[in-house]
């Protein structure tokens, strides 16, 4: 399972690059004035807002928080099974929400199961849906001032697997796990 998570992280980094710097948003603190903890807090807020926008809600857990020399990765995995028939809808919800926030689509995978967005202030957002129907979302901060970084404080929507090996998605949803195609 650790190999799967490492593969997801490598794919996300390949799609996104590593937290490039963008123009600062007028209503957010400039990343150049942030430290790692402030950037991690912003990444957590982006993920909290994103999961709040997913309707019907899905169960998720923290997977890891990895501080680098000047950036932080915050990752969450969805424990709700996303069926093959609903993966496009799931990605569509995220895409509409992120575009509505003014985030720019940077890249998508050829198979359509991974996408990378960038915020106005340089935070990289990635989503990847694994073959088993498990969605992984992560935010990589731009390069900021070094500081200590605490673990995320958001409570997972479901069991917390952050300190153990991540199981395959194991929550069925009458909507997201359905094998029935959505009608147009």
Short mmCIF file of C-alpha atoms in Angstrom, two decimals:
data_model
loop_
_atom_site.label_atom_id
_atom_site.label_comp_id
_atom_site.label_asym_id
_atom_site.label_seq_id
_atom_site.Cartn_x
_atom_site.Cartn_y
_atom_site.Cartn_z
CA UNK A 1 0.00 0.00 0.00
CA UNK A 2 2.89 2.39 0.71
CA UNK A 3 4.02 1.84 -2.88
CA UNK A 4 0.56 2.94 -4.10
CA UNK A 5 0.71 6.12 -2.02
CA UNK A 6 4.24 6.82 -3.22
CA UNK A 7 3.08 6.26 -6.81
CA UNK A 8 0.22 8.70 -6.30
CA UNK A 9 2.62 11.28 -4.87
CA UNK A 10 5.08 10.83 -7.74
CA UNK A 11 2.30 11.12 -10.34
CA UNK A 12 0.96 14.24 -8.66
CA UNK A 13 4.42 15.81 -8.65
CA UNK A 14 4.98 14.88 -12.29
CA UNK A 15 1.68 16.48 -13.28
CA UNK A 16 2.15 19.59 -11.19
CA UNK A 17 5.76 20.40 -10.74
CA UNK A 18 6.66 21.49 -7.26
CA UNK A 19 4.69 24.43 -5.87
CA UNK A 20 5.62 27.15 -8.34
CA UNK A 21 5.15 30.74 -7.43
CA UNK A 22 2.26 32.66 -8.90
CA UNK A 23 0.90 36.15 -8.54
CA UNK A 24 -0.37 36.94 -5.08
CA UNK A 25 -4.12 37.12 -4.70
CA UNK A 26 -5.42 40.51 -3.59
CA UNK A 27 -7.44 39.04 -0.70
CA UNK A 28 -4.81 36.56 0.58
CA UNK A 29 -1.46 37.08 2.23
CA UNK A 30 1.37 36.94 -0.30
CA UNK A 31 3.13 33.55 -0.13
CA UNK A 32 6.48 35.37 0.03
CA UNK A 33 5.40 36.74 3.43
CA UNK A 34 4.13 33.38 4.73
CA UNK A 35 5.99 30.79 6.73
CA UNK A 36 5.50 27.02 6.34
CA UNK A 37 2.83 26.84 9.04
CA UNK A 38 0.79 29.69 7.53
CA UNK A 39 1.08 28.09 4.11
CA UNK A 40 0.03 24.71 5.56
CA UNK A 41 -2.98 26.39 7.18
CA UNK A 42 -3.95 27.89 3.81
CA UNK A 43 -3.56 24.46 2.15
CA UNK A 44 -5.79 22.92 4.83
CA UNK A 45 -8.40 25.64 4.26
CA UNK A 46 -8.35 24.97 0.49
CA UNK A 47 -8.93 21.25 1.15
CA UNK A 48 -11.63 21.94 3.78
CA UNK A 49 -13.50 24.22 1.35
CA UNK A 50 -13.11 21.71 -1.49
CA UNK A 51 -14.53 18.82 0.52
CA UNK A 52 -17.40 21.03 1.72
CA UNK A 53 -18.28 21.65 -1.96
CA UNK A 54 -18.61 17.93 -2.78
CA UNK A 55 -22.31 16.98 -2.74
CA UNK A 56 -23.30 14.47 -1.66
CA UNK A 57 -20.42 14.47 0.83
CA UNK A 58 -17.74 11.77 0.79
CA UNK A 59 -15.77 10.26 3.65
CA UNK A 60 -12.10 11.24 3.67
CA UNK A 61 -9.00 10.90 5.80
CA UNK A 62 -5.69 12.69 6.07
CA UNK A 63 -2.97 10.67 4.37
CA UNK A 64 0.15 12.67 5.02
CA UNK A 65 1.60 16.08 5.59
CA UNK A 66 5.09 16.41 4.22
CA UNK A 67 7.08 19.59 4.84
CA UNK A 68 10.00 20.22 2.49
CA UNK A 69 12.73 22.82 2.70
CA UNK A 70 10.40 25.61 1.65
CA UNK A 71 7.02 24.00 0.88
CA UNK A 72 4.40 21.71 2.45
CA UNK A 73 2.25 18.99 0.89
CA UNK A 74 -1.14 18.31 2.49
CA UNK A 75 -2.88 15.17 1.24
CA UNK A 76 -6.27 13.59 1.82
CA UNK A 77 -7.71 10.35 0.50
CA UNK A 78 -11.38 9.70 -0.14
CA UNK A 79 -12.65 6.55 1.57
CA UNK A 80 -15.92 6.60 -0.38
CA UNK A 81 -15.77 4.33 -3.42
CA UNK A 82 -16.06 6.38 -6.61
CA UNK A 83 -17.47 4.05 -9.27
CA UNK A 84 -16.18 4.05 -12.82
CA UNK A 85 -19.52 5.53 -13.92
CA UNK A 86 -19.26 8.46 -11.45
CA UNK A 87 -15.56 9.37 -11.70
CA UNK A 88 -16.18 11.96 -14.41
CA UNK A 89 -18.91 13.55 -12.29
CA UNK A 90 -16.65 13.62 -9.24
CA UNK A 91 -13.89 15.32 -11.21
CA UNK A 92 -16.47 17.68 -12.74
CA UNK A 93 -17.61 18.80 -9.27
CA UNK A 94 -14.01 19.61 -8.33
CA UNK A 95 -13.27 21.32 -11.64
CA UNK A 96 -16.36 23.54 -11.47
CA UNK A 97 -15.66 24.45 -7.85
CA UNK A 98 -11.97 25.22 -8.41
CA UNK A 99 -12.62 27.21 -11.61
CA UNK A 100 -15.36 29.09 -9.73
CA UNK A 101 -12.73 30.07 -7.15
CA UNK A 102 -10.57 31.44 -9.98
CA UNK A 103 -8.07 28.58 -9.92
CA UNK A 104 -6.38 27.83 -13.23
CA UNK A 105 -6.41 24.38 -14.84
CA UNK A 106 -2.76 23.52 -15.48
CA UNK A 107 -2.89 19.92 -16.73
CA UNK A 108 -5.00 16.80 -16.98
CA UNK A 109 -3.90 13.24 -17.54
CA UNK A 110 -4.63 11.54 -20.86
CA UNK A 111 -7.01 9.09 -19.15
CA UNK A 112 -8.89 11.97 -17.49
CA UNK A 113 -8.36 10.60 -13.96
CA UNK A 114 -5.90 13.24 -12.77
CA UNK A 115 -5.93 17.03 -12.89
CA UNK A 116 -3.76 19.84 -11.60
CA UNK A 117 -4.91 23.36 -10.78
CA UNK A 118 -3.09 26.43 -9.47
CA UNK A 119 -4.47 29.15 -7.22
CA UNK A 120 -3.81 32.82 -7.90
CA UNK A 121 -1.21 32.78 -5.10
CA UNK A 122 0.73 29.77 -6.38
CA UNK A 123 -0.71 26.82 -4.46
CA UNK A 124 -0.83 23.63 -6.57
CA UNK A 125 -3.95 21.45 -6.28
CA UNK A 126 -3.98 17.87 -7.53
CA UNK A 127 -6.68 15.26 -7.79
CA UNK A 128 -6.07 11.68 -8.83
CA UNK A 129 -8.54 8.82 -8.99
CA UNK A 130 -6.84 5.46 -8.62
CA UNK A 131 -8.05 2.36 -10.49
CA UNK A 132 -9.76 1.07 -7.31
CA UNK A 133 -11.98 4.17 -7.21
CA UNK A 134 -10.09 5.96 -4.45
CA UNK A 135 -9.69 9.68 -5.01
CA UNK A 136 -6.64 11.48 -3.64
CA UNK A 137 -6.51 15.26 -3.28
CA UNK A 138 -3.41 17.22 -2.38
CA UNK A 139 -2.23 20.78 -2.10
CA UNK A 140 1.42 21.79 -2.45
CA UNK A 141 2.30 25.24 -1.18
CA UNK A 142 4.58 27.66 -2.97
CA UNK A 143 8.07 28.15 -1.53
CA UNK A 144 7.81 30.13 1.72
CA UNK A 145 9.87 30.95 4.80
CA UNK A 146 11.00 27.93 6.82
CA UNK A 147 9.23 27.22 10.14
CA UNK A 148 7.92 24.31 12.16
CA UNK A 149 4.75 22.74 10.78
CA UNK A 150 2.02 21.13 12.89
CA UNK A 151 -0.13 18.29 11.67
CA UNK A 152 -3.53 19.24 10.16
CA UNK A 153 -6.26 19.99 12.69
CA UNK A 154 -9.30 19.32 10.46
CA UNK A 155 -11.28 16.30 11.62
CA UNK A 156 -11.61 13.62 8.93
CA UNK A 157 -15.11 12.86 7.73
CA UNK A 158 -14.92 9.23 8.85
CA UNK A 159 -12.18 7.10 10.42
CA UNK A 160 -8.72 8.65 10.70
CA UNK A 161 -6.15 6.53 8.84
CA UNK A 162 -3.35 9.12 9.02
CA UNK A 163 -1.21 7.04 11.39
CA UNK A 164 -1.71 3.67 9.72
CA UNK A 165 -1.61 2.04 6.34
CA UNK A 166 -4.33 3.42 4.10
CA UNK A 167 -6.90 0.77 3.16
CA UNK A 168 -8.70 0.66 -0.16
CA UNK A 169 -11.85 2.79 -0.27
CA UNK A 170 -14.44 1.02 1.87
CA UNK A 171 -17.46 3.31 2.12
CA UNK A 172 -20.40 2.82 -0.24
CA UNK A 173 -22.44 5.80 -1.32
CA UNK A 174 -25.80 5.45 -3.03
CA UNK A 175 -24.63 8.21 -5.39
CA UNK A 176 -20.83 8.11 -5.77
CA UNK A 177 -20.54 4.30 -5.70
CA UNK A 178 -23.46 3.68 -8.05
CA UNK A 179 -22.85 1.73 -11.23
CA UNK A 180 -25.76 3.51 -12.93
CA UNK A 181 -24.66 6.14 -15.46
CA UNK A 182 -26.00 9.63 -14.80
CA UNK A 183 -28.72 10.75 -17.16
CA UNK A 184 -27.92 13.85 -19.16
#
